[in-house]
Amino acid sequence: MRRKLALLTMCGLVVLGITTTAPAHATGDERFPEVETTRRGGPPDPGEDVLVIGHRGASGYRPEHTLAAYELAARMGADYIEPDLVTTADGVLVARHEPEIGGTTDVAQRPEFADRKTTKIVDGTPVTGWFAEDFTLAELKTLRAVERIPELRPHNTIYDGRFEIPTFQEVVDLSRRLSRELGRPIGLYIETKHPTYFAEQGLPLEPALVKALDRNGLNRPNAKVYVQSFEVGNLKQLDRKLRVPLVQLVGASGAPYDFVHSGDPRTYDDLVTRKGLAEIARYADGLGPALDRVIPRTDDGGLGEPTALVDDAHRVGLDVHPWTFRAENEFLPTDLRSSGDPAEWGDVFGLYEAFLATGVDGVFADHPDIAVEALRSARTTGTRGATETVEATVGG
Amino acid sequence: MRRKLALLTMCGLVVLGITTTAPAHATGDERFPEVETTRRGGPPDPGEDVLVIGHRGASGYRPEHTLAAYELAARMGADYIEPDLVTTADGVLVARHEPEIGGTTDVAQRPEFADRKTTKIVDGTPVTGWFAEDFTLAELKTLRAVERIPELRPHNTIYDGRFEIPTFQEVVDLSRRLSRELGRPIGLYIETKHPTYFAEQGLPLEPALVKALDRNGLNRPNAKVYVQSFEVGNLKQLDRKLRVPLVQLVGASGAPYDFVHSGDPRTYDDLVTRKGLAEIARYADGLGPALDRVIPRTDDGGLGEPTALVDDAHRVGLDVHPWTFRAENEFLPTDLRSSGDPAEWGDVFGLYEAFLATGVDGVFADHPDIAVEALRSARTTGTRGATETVEATVGG
């Protein structure tokens, strides 16, 4: 849908001094900032230059994919909240990172659902547990969320048992309420999870998503909405149905599962060649690469030198939003760790600085407040772009 | 200034269905919610029933008494941010919990200030270190804040070295900016630290505070401002100069230092008798007791039974804002701890539930987001007041 026209538009906007993230940020109706775009002309506001995407909500502080996690992310300054979508047996889109819900809810403690435990093949791998698509929404609503990685985020366990699994509609409603309450638009950065798998279950996600965006008036170019996927086929399909920007997710290794499934030999490595990126730019507006594709790690696990990916992607008009920025040593390059304790926090500010210097356009963050602070700091110290004249608003 | 008139006014407001916190919450100008009161007639908004005071900012998440700590507290939903005030050599009010700044800044690492290290008697106790009043503001501004209790809050150390010591004026400016930005008034809950000590240093805090509130248009009954002190004499003095509500802080033991200093034998125990409370009500509007004065601990350190303090204070028209709610096991009653690790978080929700049931009017919280969630939860489950009909906005 975008193709050459989008590229031309983008070049025009670049001349006007607007960044290369044009399609996602065309000027919207500014009278009432519900779920609308933020990027406009004029001097940049704090946080406006690089998007902060609250990954699974503020999942560093709350059990992921709960309304509480999304709300905290928005309050902490995230531009977007990021619901991952799966479906219930009765075809309702709900927010979970995986169809298997044993790791993020208390379902294993519910004797009434003991017989739902089963083994399924998800993207070629056997997974044992409880699956969202085997529960009605009413049944899912009786469950409560728990922290997925309590050994790394023990603080978050104080919220175990307090929050429901939200429906996608509840997430949309929350973004609207928070947009009004906070006086700035809280966007939705929606991921379709395992599209081939759900199609095989007879519960494809895409028609439900299109319908939901249509129904909520969010299927339009200036809605503050992204749709992302690790697969390619469903993004191409969605490109014909959706008017919002699309983002191709790219794993650190492996291949899109729909390629594997159809016998297409191409891998994610092929997708990030210049040829691959040009092809992505035909149906998508952004690229969501694993961190290591932007800055690989050295042989001893330290932070290495950046690849050409950001420049290559920008050259074909794709924004780059890498994932995932996390504060815990477990997830940091070895040279940014603070100790041998995997749960302690290391020099995540160092990580942000290195990535901001590559010119990325957005960051998926489990701790959106740290991302906001890192952006603020980068603006203050001039790490990012000498043309900006944003006041330091906190601290220094 | 309040005395009988205040009590009568309060009774009138109670008849009108407004809670007993009247003087602090008289209806203000609602057109532009800068630093104004929130409490109004009509159905209560989330968080309106019990005040959330961001103790030293969101000090559970950022080095205390930094603009970043205050800002996060406000974003997390705190009604008030709480600056403690000391003074510089040149008479500028700055935010620190103590005159001694060695524990909360990097001053010990600054060779240029090595000769400022000294020993002083603070409220009768010798303290060795660096003192705010021995530095000009320009000198203090070269320092950077560090986490005060890194062993209990290791995550916060990633912010060490990033933030300045803020002046009181910067805190006022921040509250204004955040009030505009968040569309709700962010109040100031200001503590004068060690009034007798600073008077002895020839740098009394009170004239500077009165002047600052006057200059900022905040010395008026409907300004969203409290002033609190552990001493009595300075609150009585301030009662003649200030039109904002005053709060008498009450320690778990000991006596106001101005009493000790002048040979007055009364202790904090005397202040919380019915007679003592009636006397406080002559100059103050609220009581800020240590948690144990509302719910003492049992002999083995568990959570005991509530005292009559909240009811006794309400009877004379005093609001009750106990301190300090913290999530770490170190600070929790033994029966609410999650493990033997003092830094891990325990059942602080259980603590909130017990205190909300006593009818307290506000809470000093190091983690304002947890306080907000606890209040939300209490409203949803009806723990607090059956007359409320607030929607559950998150989770359940």
XYZ file of N, CA and C in Angstrom, chain B residues 105-276:
516
model
N 24.805 12.032 48.442
C 25.469 12.641 47.280
C 26.870 12.039 47.135
N 27.548 12.443 46.077
C 28.907 11.962 45.829
C 29.954 12.897 46.439
N 29.558 13.705 47.435
C 30.487 14.701 47.975
C 31.775 14.067 48.509
N 31.674 12.853 49.063
C 32.869 12.205 49.630
C 33.895 11.881 48.553
N 33.456 11.812 47.304
C 34.384 11.524 46.193
C 34.943 12.804 45.567
N 34.614 13.964 46.137
C 35.070 15.216 45.548
C 36.225 15.784 46.366
N 37.446 15.635 45.863
C 38.613 16.101 46.652
C 38.523 17.582 46.999
N 37.893 18.382 46.128
C 37.814 19.819 46.397
C 37.010 20.144 47.650
N 36.196 19.179 48.109
C 35.398 19.442 49.307
C 35.846 18.616 50.515
N 37.016 17.984 50.393
C 37.486 17.114 51.483
C 37.589 17.885 52.794
N 37.980 19.173 52.717
C 38.189 19.946 53.950
C 36.872 20.443 54.561
N 35.767 20.172 53.903
C 34.477 20.557 54.512
C 33.973 19.496 55.488
N 34.604 18.344 55.467
C 34.144 17.281 56.356
C 34.340 17.718 57.799
N 33.309 17.542 58.610
C 33.376 18.031 59.984
C 32.392 17.253 60.853
N 32.416 17.551 62.136
C 31.462 16.935 63.052
C 30.615 18.022 63.692
N 29.299 17.853 63.659
C 28.388 18.814 64.286
C 27.416 18.050 65.185
N 26.812 18.798 66.075
C 25.788 18.202 66.936
C 24.423 18.518 66.323
N 23.750 17.480 65.838
C 22.408 17.667 65.267
C 21.393 17.105 66.258
N 20.555 17.966 66.777
C 19.542 17.564 67.757
C 20.155 16.729 68.887
N 21.312 17.180 69.343
C 21.936 16.539 70.502
C 22.846 15.365 70.176
N 22.928 14.988 68.909
C 23.728 13.821 68.529
C 24.875 14.248 67.615
N 26.108 13.807 67.920
C 27.208 14.184 67.017
C 27.098 13.469 65.678
N 27.235 14.224 64.605
C 27.163 13.680 63.251
C 28.401 14.142 62.498
N 29.087 13.193 61.853
C 30.281 13.531 61.081
C 29.985 13.408 59.590
N 30.390 14.429 58.857
C 30.169 14.364 57.414
C 30.250 15.737 56.788
N 29.499 15.933 55.712
C 29.449 17.212 55.000
C 28.049 17.798 55.194
N 27.964 19.091 55.417
C 26.683 19.696 55.785
C 26.254 20.728 54.742
N 24.993 20.637 54.351
C 24.457 21.504 53.304
C 24.757 22.968 53.592
N 24.634 23.358 54.857
C 24.779 24.774 55.200
C 26.219 25.267 55.150
N 27.157 24.355 54.874
C 28.549 24.761 54.698
C 28.920 24.908 53.224
N 27.933 24.780 52.351
C 28.152 24.889 50.904
C 27.267 25.994 50.340
N 27.814 26.742 49.388
C 26.933 27.646 48.647
C 26.084 26.815 47.684
N 25.035 27.419 47.185
C 24.209 26.702 46.206
C 25.054 26.300 44.995
N 25.895 27.221 44.546
C 26.728 26.915 43.368
C 27.601 25.691 43.630
N 28.110 25.586 44.834
C 28.925 24.409 45.163
C 28.075 23.136 45.211
N 26.929 23.249 45.871
C 26.051 22.073 45.976
C 25.629 21.567 44.604
N 25.458 22.506 43.674
C 24.984 22.126 42.341
C 26.020 21.332 41.556
N 27.267 21.329 42.026
C 28.279 20.511 41.342
C 28.220 19.053 41.797
N 27.477 18.796 42.883
C 27.363 17.425 43.385
C 26.274 16.662 42.628
N 26.287 15.345 42.786
C 25.236 14.517 42.198
C 24.687 13.555 43.254
N 23.401 13.306 43.161
C 22.735 12.434 44.134
C 23.118 10.971 43.927
N 23.150 10.237 45.033
C 23.332 8.783 44.991
C 22.266 8.135 45.883
N 22.028 6.868 45.657
C 21.053 6.120 46.451
C 21.517 6.018 47.899
N 20.615 6.342 48.830
C 20.957 6.360 50.251
C 21.107 4.957 50.842
N 20.261 4.015 50.390
C 20.309 2.659 50.956
C 20.511 1.630 49.834
N 21.727 1.655 49.249
C 21.974 0.771 48.087
C 21.856 -0.707 48.426
N 22.090 -1.062 49.678
C 22.012 -2.484 50.030
C 20.554 -2.978 49.980
N 19.616 -2.065 50.210
C 18.196 -2.443 50.141
C 17.577 -2.106 48.793
N 18.167 -1.145 48.092
C 17.612 -0.710 46.805
C 18.702 -0.663 45.732
N 19.289 -1.838 45.465
C 20.411 -1.859 44.507
C 20.000 -1.355 43.116
N 18.747 -1.600 42.705
C 18.332 -1.141 41.375
C 18.516 0.365 41.219
N 18.276 1.085 42.310
C 18.323 2.550 42.216
C 19.723 3.086 41.948
N 20.725 2.252 42.184
C 22.091 2.746 42.004
C 22.413 3.013 40.535
N 21.587 2.509 39.610
C 21.880 2.822 38.199
C 21.678 4.314 37.933
N 21.007 5.010 38.850
C 20.789 6.456 38.680
C 21.842 7.293 39.408
N 22.726 6.639 40.156
C 23.753 7.397 40.892
C 24.523 8.292 39.931
N 24.692 9.526 40.339
C 25.505 10.440 39.544
C 24.752 11.173 38.447
N 23.447 10.890 38.295
C 22.694 11.507 37.194
C 21.959 12.792 37.591
N 21.649 12.961 38.877
C 20.750 14.055 39.259
C 21.355 15.024 40.272
N 20.976 16.280 40.136
C 21.429 17.325 41.058
C 20.613 17.341 42.355
N 21.104 18.097 43.327
C 20.288 18.477 44.480
C 19.368 19.601 44.012
N 18.048 19.411 44.111
C 17.165 20.485 43.636
C 16.938 21.570 44.676
N 16.780 22.792 44.207
C 16.333 23.853 45.107
C 14.826 23.706 45.321
N 14.334 24.330 46.393
C 12.896 24.310 46.633
C 12.159 24.938 45.450
N 12.734 26.001 44.912
C 12.069 26.651 43.776
C 11.957 25.701 42.589
N 12.965 24.908 42.360
C 12.890 23.934 41.262
C 11.793 22.896 41.520
N 11.600 22.553 42.784
C 10.543 21.588 43.112
C 9.168 22.218 42.855
N 9.024 23.485 43.256
C 7.767 24.198 42.981
C 7.519 24.251 41.468
N 8.546 24.607 40.725
C 8.406 24.699 39.269
C 8.027 23.340 38.662
N 8.654 22.308 39.186
C 8.329 20.963 38.701
C 6.866 20.619 38.971
N 6.389 20.939 40.175
C 4.993 20.613 40.501
C 4.052 21.353 39.570
N 4.412 22.563 39.181
C 3.579 23.324 38.243
C 3.583 22.685 36.863
N 4.798 22.364 36.389
C 4.892 21.761 35.059
C 4.119 20.440 35.022
N 4.302 19.620 36.060
C 3.636 18.319 36.059
C 2.127 18.465 36.206
N 1.686 19.476 36.964
C 0.238 19.705 37.091
C -0.361 19.994 35.731
N 0.324 20.839 34.970
C -0.170 21.137 33.613
C -0.118 19.892 32.738
N 1.031 19.214 32.794
C 1.262 18.099 31.887
C 0.318 16.931 32.171
N 0.075 16.675 33.442
C -0.747 15.520 33.802
C -2.219 15.872 33.941
N -2.530 17.173 33.871
C -3.926 17.569 33.948
C -4.549 17.365 35.309
N -3.735 17.316 36.340
C -4.262 17.223 37.716
C -3.249 17.891 38.626
N -3.723 18.442 39.737
C -2.802 19.212 40.570
C -1.853 18.313 41.347
N -0.580 18.598 41.243
C 0.438 17.877 42.017
C 0.812 18.753 43.204
N 0.455 18.303 44.384
C 0.665 19.107 45.582
C 2.073 18.991 46.146
N 2.355 19.893 47.083
C 3.651 19.907 47.771
C 3.423 19.647 49.257
N 4.140 18.679 49.781
C 3.982 18.316 51.197
C 5.369 18.522 51.818
N 5.567 19.726 52.344
C 6.913 20.237 52.635
C 7.299 20.030 54.099
N 8.467 19.471 54.341
C 8.933 19.333 55.721
C 10.092 20.270 56.010
N 9.976 20.979 57.124
C 11.114 21.748 57.638
C 11.938 20.803 58.500
N 13.210 20.596 58.126
C 14.052 19.629 58.837
C 14.858 20.318 59.949
N 14.823 19.734 61.136
C 15.653 20.210 62.246
C 15.596 21.730 62.418
N 14.422 22.276 62.672
C 14.273 23.739 62.773
C 15.166 24.368 63.828
N 15.253 23.739 64.988
C 16.091 24.317 66.045
C 17.556 24.342 65.615
N 17.989 23.248 65.036
C 19.379 23.145 64.557
C 19.692 24.262 63.571
N 18.825 24.452 62.583
C 19.131 25.471 61.571
C 19.047 26.885 62.147
N 18.149 27.084 63.103
C 18.112 28.394 63.763
C 19.439 28.644 64.483
N 19.956 27.593 65.122
C 21.249 27.710 65.823
C 22.405 27.998 64.867
N 22.279 27.523 63.631
C 23.310 27.789 62.636
C 23.206 29.214 62.070
N 22.204 29.936 62.549
C 21.968 31.277 62.023
C 21.305 31.272 60.663
N 20.715 30.135 60.318
C 20.055 30.008 59.016
C 18.651 29.398 59.195
N 17.772 30.115 59.898
C 16.450 29.532 60.156
C 15.700 29.282 58.846
N 14.983 28.158 58.806
C 14.302 27.767 57.569
C 13.011 28.543 57.344
N 12.336 28.906 58.435
C 10.954 29.370 58.327
C 10.792 30.665 57.536
N 11.632 31.693 57.782
C 11.426 32.923 56.995
C 11.601 32.668 55.496
N 12.576 31.840 55.165
C 12.800 31.546 53.743
C 11.618 30.783 53.157
N 11.045 29.874 53.948
C 9.903 29.098 53.453
C 8.688 29.987 53.242
N 8.409 30.844 54.235
C 7.264 31.749 54.103
C 7.426 32.627 52.877
N 8.633 33.160 52.722
C 8.900 34.024 51.577
C 8.705 33.264 50.261
N 9.200 32.046 50.220
C 9.089 31.261 48.983
C 7.630 30.947 48.651
N 6.850 30.603 49.680
C 5.435 30.302 49.417
C 4.701 31.566 48.990
N 5.009 32.682 49.668
C 4.415 33.974 49.270
C 4.743 34.283 47.807
N 6.018 34.196 47.496
C 6.496 34.577 46.168
C 5.849 33.739 45.071
N 5.548 32.477 45.405
C 4.963 31.578 44.413
C 3.434 31.565 44.456
N 2.870 32.455 45.261
C 1.404 32.486 45.340
C 0.815 31.244 45.978
N 1.596 30.590 46.816
C 1.133 29.333 47.424
C 0.753 29.485 48.891
N 0.841 30.695 49.421
C 0.468 30.894 50.824
C -1.005 31.289 50.917
N -1.845 30.294 50.644
C -3.292 30.533 50.697
C -3.976 29.213 51.007
N -5.144 29.285 51.642
C -5.762 28.057 52.172
C -6.050 27.008 51.109
N -6.341 27.430 49.878
C -6.669 26.417 48.867
C -5.491 26.064 47.964
N -4.298 26.498 48.354
C -3.117 25.991 47.657
C -2.970 24.522 48.028
N -2.528 23.721 47.113
C -2.376 22.294 47.443
C -1.025 22.083 48.108
N -0.932 22.559 49.334
C 0.341 22.560 50.064
C 0.099 22.182 51.523
N 0.924 21.304 52.041
C 1.021 21.062 53.476
C 2.418 21.460 53.932
N 2.510 21.886 55.191
C 3.826 22.069 55.814
C 3.853 21.231 57.093
N 4.899 20.436 57.238
C 5.010 19.470 58.340
C 6.320 19.666 59.096
N 6.292 19.266 60.375
C 7.518 19.360 61.185
C 7.441 18.397 62.360
N 8.611 17.884 62.757
C 8.696 17.075 63.982
C 8.758 17.958 65.213
N 9.041 19.243 65.029
C 9.061 20.145 66.175
C 7.698 20.839 66.295
N 7.492 21.455 67.440
C 6.196 22.073 67.725
C 6.274 23.592 67.593
N 7.365 24.138 68.136
C 7.483 25.594 68.185
C 7.424 26.232 66.814
N 8.112 25.638 65.854
C 8.132 26.277 64.536
C 6.786 26.151 63.833
N 6.054 25.060 64.101
C 4.714 24.963 63.509
C 3.796 26.048 64.074
N 3.932 26.289 65.411
C 3.105 27.347 66.022
C 3.451 28.707 65.432
N 4.751 28.935 65.216
C 5.171 30.188 64.565
C 4.608 30.281 63.157
N 4.760 29.187 62.425
C 4.314 29.175 61.024
C 2.802 29.350 60.926
N 2.094 28.896 61.959
C 0.636 29.035 61.955
C 0.214 30.500 61.880
N 1.100 31.368 62.380
C 0.779 32.797 62.328
C 1.147 33.413 60.987
N 2.006 32.742 60.242
C 2.500 33.299 58.975
C 1.890 32.630 57.741
N 1.482 31.384 57.910
C 1.029 30.619 56.738
C -0.468 30.373 56.762
N -1.043 30.324 55.600
C -2.473 30.038 55.478
C -2.710 28.625 54.951
N -1.649 27.864 54.759
C -1.794 26.480 54.297
C -1.884 25.564 55.509
N -2.434 24.364 55.322
C -2.550 23.445 56.469
C -1.197 22.960 56.970
N -1.135 22.752 58.274
C 0.095 22.306 58.931
C -0.101 20.907 59.499
N 0.983 20.149 59.529
C 0.924 18.771 60.018
C 1.990 18.556 61.079
N 1.535 18.083 62.245
C 2.471 17.755 63.320
C 2.958 16.325 63.130
N 4.245 16.184 62.892
C 4.837 14.852 62.811
C 5.088 14.319 64.215
N 4.901 13.023 64.373
C 5.046 12.393 65.685
C 5.877 11.123 65.517
N 7.029 11.103 66.155
C 7.896 9.929 66.076
C 7.354 8.760 66.873
N 7.926 7.590 66.605
C 7.503 6.392 67.332
C 7.897 6.476 68.806
N 8.928 7.251 69.104
C 9.367 7.449 70.487
C 10.061 8.807 70.558
N 10.589 9.140 71.732
C 11.317 10.404 71.864
C 10.408 11.607 72.017
N 10.961 12.771 71.739
C 10.258 14.025 71.976
C 10.647 15.036 70.900
N 9.779 16.015 70.646
C 10.155 17.093 69.713
C 11.449 17.737 70.214
N 12.398 17.988 69.308
C 13.685 18.471 69.794
C 13.595 19.875 70.387
N 12.657 20.667 69.943
C 12.555 21.999 70.565
C 12.082 21.889 72.018
N 11.298 20.853 72.342
C 10.925 20.603 73.740
C 12.182 20.250 74.535
N 12.954 19.315 74.008
C 14.186 18.885 74.681
C 15.087 20.102 74.916
N 15.213 20.907 73.874
C 16.111 22.051 73.883
C 15.696 23.097 74.921
N 14.389 23.253 75.094
C 13.910 24.297 76.014
C 13.617 23.743 77.401
N 13.845 22.436 77.600
C 13.590 21.847 78.912
C 12.147 21.452 79.148
N 11.324 21.527 78.112
C 9.935 21.067 78.230
C 9.947 19.543 78.315
N 9.394 18.959 79.375
C 9.536 17.503 79.562
C 8.592 16.657 78.705
N 7.698 17.288 77.958
C 6.709 16.490 77.206
C 7.376 15.709 76.070
N 6.814 14.547 75.778
C 7.333 13.662 74.730
C 6.259 13.491 73.651
N 6.625 12.734 72.610
C 5.615 12.425 71.581
C 4.446 11.628 72.158
N 4.740 10.791 73.183
C 3.647 10.062 73.835
C 2.605 11.043 74.370
N 3.088 12.152 74.929
C 2.149 13.148 75.475
C 1.348 13.824 74.353
N 1.980 13.987 73.210
C 1.301 14.674 72.105
C 0.109 13.881 71.567
N 0.148 12.554 71.692
C -0.939 11.764 71.110
C -1.989 11.331 72.121
N -1.909 11.876 73.336
C -3.049 11.701 74.243
C -4.190 12.567 73.711
N -5.394 12.346 74.248
C -6.525 13.169 73.788
C -6.257 14.646 74.051
N -5.658 14.907 75.206
C -5.330 16.289 75.544
C -4.280 16.848 74.580
N -3.271 16.033 74.311
C -2.219 16.472 73.392
C -2.764 16.741 72.004
